[in-house]
PDB file of C-alpha atoms in Angstrom:
ATOM      1  CA  MET A   1     -64.745 -33.871  -1.090  1.00 70.00           C
ATOM      2  CA  THR A   2     -66.053 -30.329  -1.191  1.00 91.00           C
ATOM      3  CA  VAL A   3     -68.943 -31.301  -3.464  1.00 95.00           C
ATOM      4  CA  GLU A   4     -69.901 -34.280  -1.348  1.00 94.00           C
ATOM      5  CA  ALA A   5     -69.813 -32.307   1.904  1.00 94.00           C
ATOM      6  CA  LEU A   6     -71.736 -29.347   0.503  1.00 96.00           C
ATOM      7  CA  SER A   7     -74.317 -31.605  -1.176  1.00 96.00           C
ATOM      8  CA  ALA A   8     -75.098 -33.234   2.176  1.00 95.00           C
ATOM      9  CA  ALA A   9     -75.456 -29.777   3.705  1.00 97.00           C
ATOM     10  CA  LEU A  10     -77.824 -28.781   0.893  1.00 97.00           C
ATOM     11  CA  SER A  11     -80.028 -31.817   1.542  1.00 96.00           C
ATOM     12  CA  ALA A  12     -80.229 -30.838   5.217  1.00 96.00           C
ATOM     13  CA  GLU A  13     -81.080 -27.236   4.306  1.00 98.00           C
ATOM     14  CA  HIS A  14     -83.877 -28.404   1.978  1.00 97.00           C
ATOM     15  CA  ALA A  15     -85.328 -30.415   4.861  1.00 96.00           C
ATOM     16  CA  ALA A  16     -84.995 -27.457   7.257  1.00 97.00           C
ATOM     17  CA  VAL A  17     -86.795 -25.074   4.891  1.00 97.00           C
ATOM     18  CA  TYR A  18     -89.653 -27.580   4.562  1.00 96.00           C
ATOM     19  CA  GLY A  19     -89.720 -28.313   8.302  1.00 97.00           C
ATOM     20  CA  TYR A  20     -89.954 -24.687   9.380  1.00 97.00           C
ATOM     21  CA  GLY A  21     -93.183 -24.342   7.413  1.00 95.00           C
ATOM     22  CA  VAL A  22     -94.633 -26.987   9.709  1.00 96.00           C
ATOM     23  CA  VAL A  23     -93.079 -25.485  12.855  1.00 98.00           C
ATOM     24  CA  GLY A  24     -94.486 -22.002  12.278  1.00 95.00           C
ATOM     25  CA  ALA A  25     -98.045 -23.242  11.902  1.00 96.00           C
ATOM     26  CA  HIS A  26     -98.178 -24.347  15.554  1.00 97.00           C
ATOM     27  CA  LEU A  27     -96.626 -21.298  17.229  1.00 97.00           C
ATOM     28  CA  ASP A  28     -97.934 -17.948  18.486  1.00 96.00           C
ATOM     29  CA  ALA A  29     -97.063 -14.677  16.744  1.00 97.00           C
ATOM     30  CA  ALA A  30     -93.618 -14.347  18.347  1.00 96.00           C
ATOM     31  CA  GLY A  31     -92.837 -17.993  17.626  1.00 96.00           C
ATOM     32  CA  LYS A  32     -94.032 -17.638  14.041  1.00 97.00           C
ATOM     33  CA  ALA A  33     -91.710 -14.676  13.576  1.00 97.00           C
ATOM     34  CA  ALA A  34     -88.745 -16.631  14.960  1.00 97.00           C
ATOM     35  CA  ALA A  35     -89.597 -19.601  12.727  1.00 98.00           C
ATOM     36  CA  ALA A  36     -89.935 -17.342   9.686  1.00 98.00           C
ATOM     37  CA  ASP A  37     -86.566 -15.762  10.462  1.00 98.00           C
ATOM     38  CA  ALA A  38     -84.924 -19.170  10.765  1.00 98.00           C
ATOM     39  CA  GLU A  39     -86.606 -20.410   7.599  1.00 98.00           C
ATOM     40  CA  ASN A  40     -85.267 -17.381   5.766  1.00 98.00           C
ATOM     41  CA  VAL A  41     -81.721 -18.049   6.950  1.00 98.00           C
ATOM     42  CA  HIS A  42     -81.930 -21.685   5.813  1.00 98.00           C
ATOM     43  CA  ARG A  43     -83.425 -20.616   2.482  1.00 98.00           C
ATOM     44  CA  ASN A  44     -80.552 -18.184   1.897  1.00 98.00           C
ATOM     45  CA  ARG A  45     -78.011 -20.862   2.747  1.00 98.00           C
ATOM     46  CA  ARG A  46     -79.781 -23.299   0.454  1.00 98.00           C
ATOM     47  CA  ASP A  47     -79.583 -20.797  -2.406  1.00 98.00           C
ATOM     48  CA  ALA A  48     -75.908 -20.069  -1.702  1.00 97.00           C
ATOM     49  CA  LEU A  49     -75.169 -23.799  -1.746  1.00 97.00           C
ATOM     50  CA  ILE A  50     -76.974 -24.342  -5.041  1.00 97.00           C
ATOM     51  CA  LEU A  51     -74.931 -21.527  -6.532  1.00 97.00           C
ATOM     52  CA  ARG A  52     -71.678 -22.861  -5.079  1.00 97.00           C
ATOM     53  CA  LEU A  53     -72.325 -26.437  -6.266  1.00 97.00           C
ATOM     54  CA  THR A  54     -73.245 -25.167  -9.716  1.00 96.00           C
ATOM     55  CA  GLN A  55     -69.906 -23.321  -9.824  1.00 94.00           C
ATOM     56  CA  GLU A  56     -68.252 -26.661  -9.085  1.00 93.00           C
ATOM     57  CA  LYS A  57     -70.162 -28.137 -12.036  1.00 93.00           C
ATOM     58  CA  ALA A  58     -71.897 -30.485  -9.610  1.00 93.00           C
ATOM     59  CA  ASN A  59     -75.544 -31.454  -9.744  1.00 93.00           C
ATOM     60  CA  PRO A  60     -77.111 -29.957  -6.586  1.00 95.00           C
ATOM     61  CA  PRO A  61     -79.520 -32.385  -4.886  1.00 95.00           C
ATOM     62  CA  ALA A  62     -83.134 -31.227  -5.312  1.00 95.00           C
ATOM     63  CA  ALA A  63     -85.677 -30.869  -2.539  1.00 94.00           C
ATOM     64  CA  ALA A  64     -88.185 -33.658  -2.125  1.00 92.00           C
ATOM     65  CA  ALA A  65     -91.832 -32.797  -2.848  1.00 88.00           C
ATOM     66  CA  ALA A  66     -92.652 -33.573   0.775  1.00 89.00           C
ATOM     67  CA  TYR A  67     -90.878 -34.824   3.871  1.00 92.00           C
ATOM     68  CA  ALA A  68     -92.273 -37.188   6.470  1.00 90.00           C
ATOM     69  CA  LEU A  69     -91.676 -35.701   9.899  1.00 94.00           C
ATOM     70  CA  PRO A  70     -89.586 -37.654  12.423  1.00 94.00           C
ATOM     71  CA  PHE A  71     -92.513 -37.478  14.866  1.00 97.00           C
ATOM     72  CA  ALA A  72     -96.067 -36.134  14.881  1.00 97.00           C
ATOM     73  CA  VAL A  73     -96.198 -32.335  15.151  1.00 97.00           C
ATOM     74  CA  THR A  74     -99.558 -31.418  16.659  1.00 97.00           C
ATOM     75  CA  ASP A  75     -98.929 -28.587  19.117  1.00 97.00           C
ATOM     76  CA  ARG A  76     -96.468 -25.969  20.359  1.00 98.00           C
ATOM     77  CA  ALA A  77     -94.299 -28.447  22.275  1.00 98.00           C
ATOM     78  CA  SER A  78     -93.862 -30.844  19.353  1.00 98.00           C
ATOM     79  CA  ALA A  79     -93.319 -27.921  16.961  1.00 98.00           C
ATOM     80  CA  LEU A  80     -90.503 -26.558  19.140  1.00 98.00           C
ATOM     81  CA  LYS A  81     -89.030 -30.042  19.387  1.00 98.00           C
ATOM     82  CA  LEU A  82     -89.050 -30.246  15.595  1.00 98.00           C
ATOM     83  CA  ALA A  83     -87.310 -26.857  15.375  1.00 98.00           C
ATOM     84  CA  VAL A  84     -84.535 -28.198  17.627  1.00 98.00           C
ATOM     85  CA  ALA A  85     -84.326 -31.333  15.459  1.00 97.00           C
ATOM     86  CA  LEU A  86     -84.095 -29.272  12.256  1.00 98.00           C
ATOM     87  CA  GLU A  87     -81.250 -27.153  13.601  1.00 98.00           C
ATOM     88  CA  SER A  88     -79.458 -30.186  15.026  1.00 97.00           C
ATOM     89  CA  GLY A  89     -79.766 -32.034  11.717  1.00 96.00           C
ATOM     90  CA  ALA A  90     -78.443 -29.064   9.763  1.00 98.00           C
ATOM     91  CA  ALA A  91     -75.645 -28.586  12.327  1.00 98.00           C
ATOM     92  CA  ALA A  92     -74.565 -32.206  11.799  1.00 98.00           C
ATOM     93  CA  ALA A  93     -74.348 -31.731   8.044  1.00 97.00           C
ATOM     94  CA  TRP A  94     -72.421 -28.484   8.411  1.00 98.00           C
ATOM     95  CA  ARG A  95     -70.029 -29.982  10.958  1.00 98.00           C
ATOM     96  CA  GLN A  96     -69.113 -32.607   8.367  1.00 97.00           C
ATOM     97  CA  ALA A  97     -68.774 -29.888   5.750  1.00 97.00           C
ATOM     98  CA  VAL A  98     -66.298 -28.026   7.986  1.00 98.00           C
ATOM     99  CA  GLY A  99     -64.013 -31.066   7.889  1.00 97.00           C
ATOM    100  CA  GLY A 100     -64.592 -31.651   4.188  1.00 96.00           C
ATOM    101  CA  THR A 101     -63.779 -28.175   2.915  1.00 96.00           C
ATOM    102  CA  THR A 102     -61.076 -25.538   2.985  1.00 96.00           C
ATOM    103  CA  GLY A 103     -60.855 -21.769   2.609  1.00 96.00           C
ATOM    104  CA  ASP A 104     -64.060 -19.851   1.952  1.00 97.00           C
ATOM    105  CA  ASP A 105     -66.126 -23.055   1.830  1.00 97.00           C
ATOM    106  CA  ARG A 106     -64.981 -23.957   5.323  1.00 98.00           C
ATOM    107  CA  LYS A 107     -65.783 -20.461   6.528  1.00 98.00           C
ATOM    108  CA  MET A 108     -69.308 -20.781   5.115  1.00 98.00           C
ATOM    109  CA  ALA A 109     -69.683 -24.188   6.777  1.00 98.00           C
ATOM    110  CA  LEU A 110     -68.383 -22.949  10.125  1.00 98.00           C
ATOM    111  CA  ASP A 111     -70.640 -19.876  10.098  1.00 98.00           C
ATOM    112  CA  ALA A 112     -73.594 -22.162   9.372  1.00 98.00           C
ATOM    113  CA  LEU A 113     -72.622 -24.660  12.089  1.00 98.00           C
ATOM    114  CA  ILE A 114     -72.392 -21.867  14.664  1.00 98.00           C
ATOM    115  CA  ASP A 115     -75.707 -20.345  13.575  1.00 98.00           C
ATOM    116  CA  CYS A 116     -77.528 -23.697  13.678  1.00 98.00           C
ATOM    117  CA  ALA A 117     -76.116 -24.455  17.129  1.00 98.00           C
ATOM    118  CA  MET A 118     -77.203 -21.054  18.454  1.00 98.00           C
ATOM    119  CA  ARG A 119     -80.706 -21.434  17.014  1.00 98.00           C
ATOM    120  CA  ALA A 120     -81.016 -24.936  18.501  1.00 98.00           C
ATOM    121  CA  THR A 121     -80.120 -23.448  21.885  1.00 98.00           C
ATOM    122  CA  GLN A 122     -82.614 -20.590  21.442  1.00 98.00           C
ATOM    123  CA  TRP A 123     -85.394 -23.081  20.607  1.00 98.00           C
ATOM    124  CA  ARG A 124     -84.494 -25.231  23.627  1.00 98.00           C
ATOM    125  CA  VAL A 125     -84.692 -22.143  25.852  1.00 97.00           C
ATOM    126  CA  THR A 126     -88.087 -21.230  24.343  1.00 97.00           C
ATOM    127  CA  ALA A 127     -89.338 -24.791  24.818  1.00 98.00           C
ATOM    128  CA  GLY A 128     -87.929 -25.162  28.326  1.00 97.00           C
ATOM    129  CA  ILE A 129     -85.846 -28.148  27.176  1.00 97.00           C
ATOM    130  CA  THR A 130     -82.728 -28.803  29.276  1.00 94.00           C
ATOM    131  CA  PRO A 131     -79.847 -28.893  28.909  1.00 95.00           C
ATOM    132  CA  THR A 132     -80.037 -25.875  26.632  1.00 97.00           C
ATOM    133  CA  THR A 133     -76.559 -26.460  25.220  1.00 97.00           C
ATOM    134  CA  VAL A 134     -74.629 -29.522  24.055  1.00 98.00           C
ATOM    135  CA  PRO A 135     -70.828 -29.898  24.321  1.00 98.00           C
ATOM    136  CA  PHE A 136     -70.283 -30.807  20.651  1.00 98.00           C
ATOM    137  CA  PRO A 137     -72.903 -29.236  18.369  1.00 98.00           C
ATOM    138  CA  GLY A 138     -73.330 -31.239  15.185  1.00 98.00           C
ATOM    139  CA  ALA A 139     -71.569 -34.338  16.528  1.00 96.00           C
ATOM    140  CA  SER A 140     -73.650 -37.472  16.800  1.00 82.00           C
ATOM    141  CA  ALA A 141     -74.584 -38.061  20.409  1.00 57.00           C
TER     142      ALA A 141
ATOM    143  CA  MET B   1     -61.106 -50.740   5.400  1.00 35.00           C
ATOM    144  CA  THR B   2     -63.933 -53.249   5.511  1.00 32.00           C
ATOM    145  CA  TRP B   3     -66.540 -53.884   2.873  1.00 30.00           C
ATOM    146  CA  GLN B   4     -69.036 -51.960   4.989  1.00 31.00           C
ATOM    147  CA  ASP B   5     -66.788 -48.943   4.775  1.00 32.00           C
ATOM    148  CA  VAL B   6     -66.674 -49.240   1.010  1.00 30.00           C
ATOM    149  CA  GLU B   7     -70.421 -49.520   0.980  1.00 31.00           C
ATOM    150  CA  VAL B   8     -70.762 -46.330   2.991  1.00 32.00           C
ATOM    151  CA  HIS B   9     -68.159 -44.510   0.980  1.00 34.00           C
ATOM    152  CA  ASN B  10     -70.011 -45.182  -2.241  1.00 33.00           C
ATOM    153  CA  ASP B  11     -73.240 -43.681  -0.955  1.00 36.00           C
ATOM    154  CA  ALA B  12     -72.907 -40.359  -2.656  1.00 38.00           C
ATOM    155  CA  PRO B  13     -75.425 -37.758  -1.482  1.00 38.00           C
ATOM    156  CA  GLY B  14     -78.357 -37.486  -3.796  1.00 37.00           C
ATOM    157  CA  SER B  15     -77.958 -40.995  -5.145  1.00 37.00           C
ATOM    158  CA  ARG B  16     -80.126 -42.610  -2.527  1.00 35.00           C
ATOM    159  CA  THR B  17     -83.300 -40.620  -2.762  1.00 35.00           C
ATOM    160  CA  GLY B  18     -85.012 -43.658  -4.219  1.00 31.00           C
ATOM    161  CA  ALA B  19     -84.189 -45.657  -1.116  1.00 32.00           C
ATOM    162  CA  TRP B  20     -86.316 -43.262   0.929  1.00 32.00           C
ATOM    163  CA  THR B  21     -89.368 -43.524  -1.254  1.00 31.00           C
ATOM    164  CA  ASP B  22     -92.219 -44.257   1.073  1.00 34.00           C
ATOM    165  CA  PRO B  23     -93.160 -47.889   0.578  1.00 34.00           C
ATOM    166  CA  VAL B  24     -96.778 -46.965   1.277  1.00 36.00           C
ATOM    167  CA  THR B  25     -97.167 -44.031  -1.072  1.00 35.00           C
ATOM    168  CA  GLY B  26     -94.304 -44.842  -3.419  1.00 37.00           C
ATOM    169  CA  GLY B  27     -96.692 -45.657  -6.230  1.00 37.00           C
ATOM    170  CA  SER B  28     -98.629 -42.431  -5.958  1.00 36.00           C
ATOM    171  CA  THR B  29     -97.786 -39.095  -7.532  1.00 35.00           C
ATOM    172  CA  SER B  30     -95.970 -37.656  -4.524  1.00 37.00           C
ATOM    173  CA  ARG B  31     -92.551 -38.853  -3.509  1.00 42.00           C
ATOM    174  CA  ARG B  32     -91.914 -38.734   0.192  1.00 48.00           C
ATOM    175  CA  THR B  33     -88.500 -38.346   1.648  1.00 50.00           C
ATOM    176  CA  PHE B  34     -87.965 -38.908   5.321  1.00 47.00           C
ATOM    177  CA  LEU B  35     -86.287 -36.239   7.420  1.00 53.00           C
ATOM    178  CA  ARG B  36     -84.884 -39.211   9.213  1.00 44.00           C
ATOM    179  CA  GLY B  37     -83.305 -40.183   5.908  1.00 42.00           C
ATOM    180  CA  VAL B  38     -81.461 -36.893   5.806  1.00 44.00           C
ATOM    181  CA  VAL B  39     -80.047 -37.587   9.230  1.00 40.00           C
ATOM    182  CA  GLY B  40     -79.037 -41.056   8.014  1.00 38.00           C
ATOM    183  CA  LEU B  41     -77.378 -39.532   4.993  1.00 36.00           C
ATOM    184  CA  VAL B  42     -75.399 -37.190   7.182  1.00 40.00           C
ATOM    185  CA  GLY B  43     -74.192 -40.174   9.159  1.00 37.00           C
ATOM    186  CA  ALA B  44     -73.079 -41.961   6.005  1.00 38.00           C
ATOM    187  CA  THR B  45     -71.269 -38.854   4.811  1.00 40.00           C
ATOM    188  CA  ALA B  46     -69.513 -38.621   8.148  1.00 39.00           C
ATOM    189  CA  ALA B  47     -68.008 -42.042   7.618  1.00 39.00           C
ATOM    190  CA  SER B  48     -66.957 -41.302   4.068  1.00 39.00           C
ATOM    191  CA  ALA B  49     -65.446 -37.973   5.101  1.00 37.00           C
ATOM    192  CA  ALA B  50     -63.231 -39.787   7.556  1.00 37.00           C
ATOM    193  CA  LEU B  51     -62.236 -42.286   4.879  1.00 35.00           C
ATOM    194  CA  THR B  52     -61.448 -39.642   2.328  1.00 36.00           C
ATOM    195  CA  GLY B  53     -59.360 -37.797   4.883  1.00 35.00           C
ATOM    196  CA  CYS B  54     -57.536 -41.062   5.396  1.00 35.00           C
ATOM    197  CA  GLY B  55     -56.866 -41.385   1.680  1.00 31.00           C
ATOM    198  CA  ILE B  56     -55.622 -37.856   1.217  1.00 33.00           C
ATOM    199  CA  PHE B  57     -53.240 -37.770   4.123  1.00 34.00           C
ATOM    200  CA  GLY B  58     -52.201 -41.357   3.959  1.00 33.00           C
ATOM    201  CA  GLY B  59     -51.018 -41.439   7.541  1.00 36.00           C
ATOM    202  CA  GLY B  60     -54.095 -42.827   9.205  1.00 38.00           C
ATOM    203  CA  GLY B  61     -56.196 -40.901  11.678  1.00 41.00           C
ATOM    204  CA  GLY B  62     -53.343 -39.309  13.579  1.00 40.00           C
ATOM    205  CA  GLY B  63     -53.202 -42.002  16.249  1.00 40.00           C
ATOM    206  CA  PRO B  64     -50.361 -42.454  18.693  1.00 41.00           C
ATOM    207  CA  GLU B  65     -48.161 -44.111  16.011  1.00 38.00           C
ATOM    208  CA  THR B  66     -48.159 -40.978  13.899  1.00 40.00           C
ATOM    209  CA  PRO B  67     -47.850 -38.132  16.361  1.00 46.00           C
ATOM    210  CA  ASP B  68     -48.818 -34.890  14.765  1.00 57.00           C
ATOM    211  CA  GLN B  69     -49.189 -32.197  17.376  1.00 65.00           C
ATOM    212  CA  PRO B  70     -49.197 -28.787  15.748  1.00 90.00           C
ATOM    213  CA  GLN B  71     -48.090 -26.207  18.280  1.00 93.00           C
ATOM    214  CA  PRO B  72     -51.057 -23.862  17.741  1.00 95.00           C
ATOM    215  CA  LEU B  73     -53.411 -26.691  18.679  1.00 97.00           C
ATOM    216  CA  LEU B  74     -51.361 -27.638  21.739  1.00 96.00           C
ATOM    217  CA  ASP B  75     -51.606 -23.981  22.781  1.00 96.00           C
ATOM    218  CA  PHE B  76     -55.331 -24.090  22.084  1.00 98.00           C
ATOM    219  CA  LEU B  77     -55.610 -27.167  24.313  1.00 98.00           C
ATOM    220  CA  SER B  78     -53.802 -25.358  27.167  1.00 97.00           C
ATOM    221  CA  ALA B  79     -56.023 -22.301  26.750  1.00 97.00           C
ATOM    222  CA  THR B  80     -59.146 -24.491  26.826  1.00 98.00           C
ATOM    223  CA  SER B  81     -57.993 -26.118  30.035  1.00 98.00           C
ATOM    224  CA  ALA B  82     -57.238 -22.697  31.543  1.00 97.00           C
ATOM    225  CA  LEU B  83     -60.733 -21.545  30.571  1.00 97.00           C
ATOM    226  CA  ALA B  84     -62.273 -24.484  32.436  1.00 97.00           C
ATOM    227  CA  ASP B  85     -60.062 -23.569  35.420  1.00 97.00           C
ATOM    228  CA  ARG B  86     -61.512 -20.044  35.417  1.00 97.00           C
ATOM    229  CA  TYR B  87     -65.003 -21.489  35.656  1.00 97.00           C
ATOM    230  CA  ASP B  88     -63.904 -23.749  38.519  1.00 97.00           C
ATOM    231  CA  ALA B  89     -62.421 -20.788  40.387  1.00 97.00           C
ATOM    232  CA  THR B  90     -65.549 -18.678  39.844  1.00 97.00           C
ATOM    233  CA  ILE B  91     -67.845 -21.490  40.990  1.00 97.00           C
ATOM    234  CA  SER B  92     -65.839 -21.970  44.177  1.00 95.00           C
ATOM    235  CA  GLU B  93     -65.741 -18.198  44.807  1.00 95.00           C
ATOM    236  CA  ILE B  94     -69.484 -17.690  44.143  1.00 96.00           C
ATOM    237  CA  PRO B  95     -71.438 -20.884  44.848  1.00 95.00           C
ATOM    238  CA  ALA B  96     -74.685 -19.201  43.722  1.00 95.00           C
ATOM    239  CA  LEU B  97     -73.431 -19.507  40.145  1.00 96.00           C
ATOM    240  CA  ILE B  98     -72.940 -23.261  40.325  1.00 96.00           C
ATOM    241  CA  GLY B  99     -76.172 -24.072  38.480  1.00 95.00           C
ATOM    242  CA  ALA B 100     -75.515 -21.655  35.634  1.00 95.00           C
ATOM    243  CA  LEU B 101     -71.827 -22.363  35.201  1.00 97.00           C
ATOM    244  CA  THR B 102     -71.400 -26.087  35.833  1.00 97.00           C
ATOM    245  CA  PRO B 103     -72.773 -27.299  32.472  1.00 97.00           C
ATOM    246  CA  ILE B 104     -70.521 -24.822  30.649  1.00 98.00           C
ATOM    247  CA  ARG B 105     -67.490 -25.788  32.740  1.00 98.00           C
ATOM    248  CA  ASP B 106     -68.254 -29.450  31.960  1.00 98.00           C
ATOM    249  CA  ALA B 107     -68.417 -28.683  28.236  1.00 98.00           C
ATOM    250  CA  HIS B 108     -64.975 -27.037  28.402  1.00 98.00           C
ATOM    251  CA  ARG B 109     -63.592 -30.094  30.210  1.00 98.00           C
ATOM    252  CA  ALA B 110     -65.149 -32.338  27.542  1.00 98.00           C
ATOM    253  CA  HIS B 111     -63.415 -30.199  24.912  1.00 98.00           C
ATOM    254  CA  VAL B 112     -60.082 -30.605  26.717  1.00 98.00           C
ATOM    255  CA  LYS B 113     -60.512 -34.374  26.722  1.00 98.00           C
ATOM    256  CA  ALA B 114     -61.525 -34.547  23.051  1.00 98.00           C
ATOM    257  CA  LEU B 115     -58.681 -32.240  21.970  1.00 98.00           C
ATOM    258  CA  ALA B 116     -56.094 -34.200  23.953  1.00 97.00           C
ATOM    259  CA  GLU B 117     -57.341 -37.429  22.364  1.00 97.00           C
ATOM    260  CA  ALA B 118     -57.309 -35.940  18.865  1.00 96.00           C
ATOM    261  CA  LEU B 119     -53.767 -34.653  19.387  1.00 96.00           C
ATOM    262  CA  GLY B 120     -52.564 -37.892  20.954  1.00 95.00           C
ATOM    263  CA  THR B 121     -51.422 -36.132  24.093  1.00 95.00           C
ATOM    264  CA  THR B 122     -52.489 -35.969  27.726  1.00 96.00           C
ATOM    265  CA  ALA B 123     -54.913 -33.382  29.032  1.00 95.00           C
ATOM    266  CA  PRO B 124     -53.266 -30.590  31.046  1.00 95.00           C
ATOM    267  CA  LYS B 125     -53.837 -30.804  34.795  1.00 93.00           C
ATOM    268  CA  SER B 126     -56.332 -28.309  36.142  1.00 91.00           C
ATOM    269  CA  ALA B 127     -54.742 -25.529  38.151  1.00 91.00           C
ATOM    270  CA  PRO B 128     -55.936 -22.339  39.850  1.00 90.00           C
ATOM    271  CA  PRO B 129     -56.051 -19.456  37.356  1.00 88.00           C
ATOM    272  CA  ALA B 130     -53.358 -16.789  37.475  1.00 85.00           C
ATOM    273  CA  THR B 131     -55.864 -14.127  38.489  1.00 86.00           C
ATOM    274  CA  GLN B 132     -58.485 -14.563  41.180  1.00 91.00           C
ATOM    275  CA  PRO B 133     -62.059 -14.142  39.839  1.00 94.00           C
ATOM    276  CA  PRO B 134     -64.136 -11.147  41.004  1.00 94.00           C
ATOM    277  CA  SER B 135     -66.049 -11.938  44.183  1.00 93.00           C
ATOM    278  CA  ASP B 136     -69.401 -10.424  43.169  1.00 95.00           C
ATOM    279  CA  GLY B 137     -71.701 -12.246  40.775  1.00 94.00           C
ATOM    280  CA  PRO B 138     -72.230  -9.604  38.080  1.00 95.00           C
ATOM    281  CA  SER B 139     -68.515  -8.779  37.752  1.00 97.00           C
ATOM    282  CA  ALA B 140     -67.627 -12.473  37.716  1.00 97.00           C
ATOM    283  CA  MET B 141     -70.158 -13.110  34.933  1.00 97.00           C
ATOM    284  CA  THR B 142     -68.905 -10.128  32.942  1.00 97.00           C
ATOM    285  CA  ALA B 143     -65.355 -11.463  33.186  1.00 97.00           C
ATOM    286  CA  LEU B 144     -66.399 -14.958  32.104  1.00 97.00           C
ATOM    287  CA  VAL B 145     -68.470 -13.649  29.195  1.00 98.00           C
ATOM    288  CA  ALA B 146     -65.432 -11.716  27.969  1.00 98.00           C
ATOM    289  CA  ALA B 147     -63.263 -14.824  28.312  1.00 97.00           C
ATOM    290  CA  GLU B 148     -65.852 -16.962  26.543  1.00 98.00           C
ATOM    291  CA  LYS B 149     -66.123 -14.468  23.665  1.00 98.00           C
ATOM    292  CA  ALA B 150     -62.359 -14.413  23.198  1.00 98.00           C
ATOM    293  CA  ALA B 151     -62.334 -18.225  23.375  1.00 98.00           C
ATOM    294  CA  ARG B 152     -65.061 -18.474  20.750  1.00 98.00           C
ATOM    295  CA  ASP B 153     -63.080 -16.218  18.428  1.00 98.00           C
ATOM    296  CA  ASP B 154     -59.913 -18.256  19.066  1.00 98.00           C
ATOM    297  CA  ALA B 155     -61.788 -21.451  18.194  1.00 98.00           C
ATOM    298  CA  ILE B 156     -63.034 -19.909  14.943  1.00 98.00           C
ATOM    299  CA  THR B 157     -59.490 -18.871  14.026  1.00 98.00           C
ATOM    300  CA  ALA B 158     -58.124 -22.304  14.953  1.00 97.00           C
ATOM    301  CA  CYS B 159     -60.834 -24.097  12.981  1.00 98.00           C
ATOM    302  CA  LEU B 160     -60.247 -22.087   9.822  1.00 97.00           C
ATOM    303  CA  ALA B 161     -56.475 -22.677   9.993  1.00 96.00           C
ATOM    304  CA  ALA B 162     -56.512 -26.345  11.019  1.00 96.00           C
ATOM    305  CA  ALA B 163     -55.775 -29.483   9.007  1.00 95.00           C
ATOM    306  CA  PRO B 164     -59.027 -31.118   7.849  1.00 95.00           C
ATOM    307  CA  ARG B 165     -58.907 -33.854  10.461  1.00 95.00           C
ATOM    308  CA  TYR B 166     -59.085 -31.367  13.332  1.00 97.00           C
ATOM    309  CA  ALA B 167     -61.493 -28.936  11.686  1.00 98.00           C
ATOM    310  CA  SER B 168     -64.831 -30.548  12.623  1.00 98.00           C
ATOM    311  CA  LEU B 169     -63.893 -30.870  16.286  1.00 98.00           C
ATOM    312  CA  LEU B 170     -62.684 -27.261  16.416  1.00 98.00           C
ATOM    313  CA  GLY B 171     -65.855 -26.166  14.615  1.00 98.00           C
ATOM    314  CA  SER B 172     -68.000 -27.884  17.237  1.00 98.00           C
ATOM    315  CA  ILE B 173     -65.985 -26.228  19.991  1.00 98.00           C
ATOM    316  CA  ALA B 174     -66.467 -22.800  18.386  1.00 98.00           C
ATOM    317  CA  ALA B 175     -70.201 -23.476  18.074  1.00 98.00           C
ATOM    318  CA  ALA B 176     -70.442 -24.681  21.680  1.00 98.00           C
ATOM    319  CA  ARG B 177     -68.784 -21.489  22.920  1.00 98.00           C
ATOM    320  CA  ALA B 178     -71.224 -19.421  20.858  1.00 98.00           C
ATOM    321  CA  THR B 179     -74.130 -21.257  22.533  1.00 98.00           C
ATOM    322  CA  HIS B 180     -72.584 -20.638  25.961  1.00 98.00           C
ATOM    323  CA  LEU B 181     -72.664 -16.927  25.239  1.00 98.00           C
ATOM    324  CA  GLU B 182     -76.272 -17.328  24.139  1.00 97.00           C
ATOM    325  CA  VAL B 183     -77.295 -18.572  27.604  1.00 97.00           C
ATOM    326  CA  MET B 184     -74.887 -16.370  29.619  1.00 96.00           C
ATOM    327  CA  THR B 185     -76.014 -13.032  28.181  1.00 92.00           C
TER     328      THR B 185
END
């Protein structure tokens, strides 16, 4: 259960790391800095997951060479929308991981879920998307 | 358990990458995986997580036939309802805050409903809070932020201590409270 839940989270983190490269390219200096900060957080979580799954003698899922975006990202608005989508997607994976883990693994998953939810809210505020919060972060709508 | 469930359960993460190979560029050197596919994978894992939980605990999903109402979670439910009541009282005391506070109050009420359902119990009735909220906006907000912070920390504690079948819901509630603080401060 732990391996399955954390592997799904790792796949989402791979996608987020890739996606933030696209997001940053369409933002101004402040936006680029926020995207770089988020990318860094996802990269660190990705690395922690690879380490954790290796400890479990599991085969961590690799990143794809490239990811097709869920919609065309051509400007600031679509880039911010993608950032929200990346955090929401990662939050969904981590929410599942919270229920599929115990102890320190659950703590890691919960910390990640909270961070993803907060970043999604920050991006919605930046983009002027309302509502800025959702009642159940990570749960399918 | 239906055959579809079995199908979903067997979709181990990482085993389906081939299914996402872009039919257009699949023959070329670069493999393309859809972000959408990752979201789909998460959905499939959600279903299998529920099934595995089922298998481990053997008692089904904790429906009305198998009441399992741990006292700490019943207390958490009462506290969540009381938190929503504080928002109600503040909104009625200071109508200028209605726009800022209503979505958060609604989220707390949604949490009450989801918790009551998960625990197989009825939602507590809303009631006026024990202490009257401050009558000026800044003090009222300060009081609510403090309450929201404490509630976020309680949700984190509850999530980390809970049985697996309650953990995801409690995790979402903790995350929601963290986002409330994000927009309140």
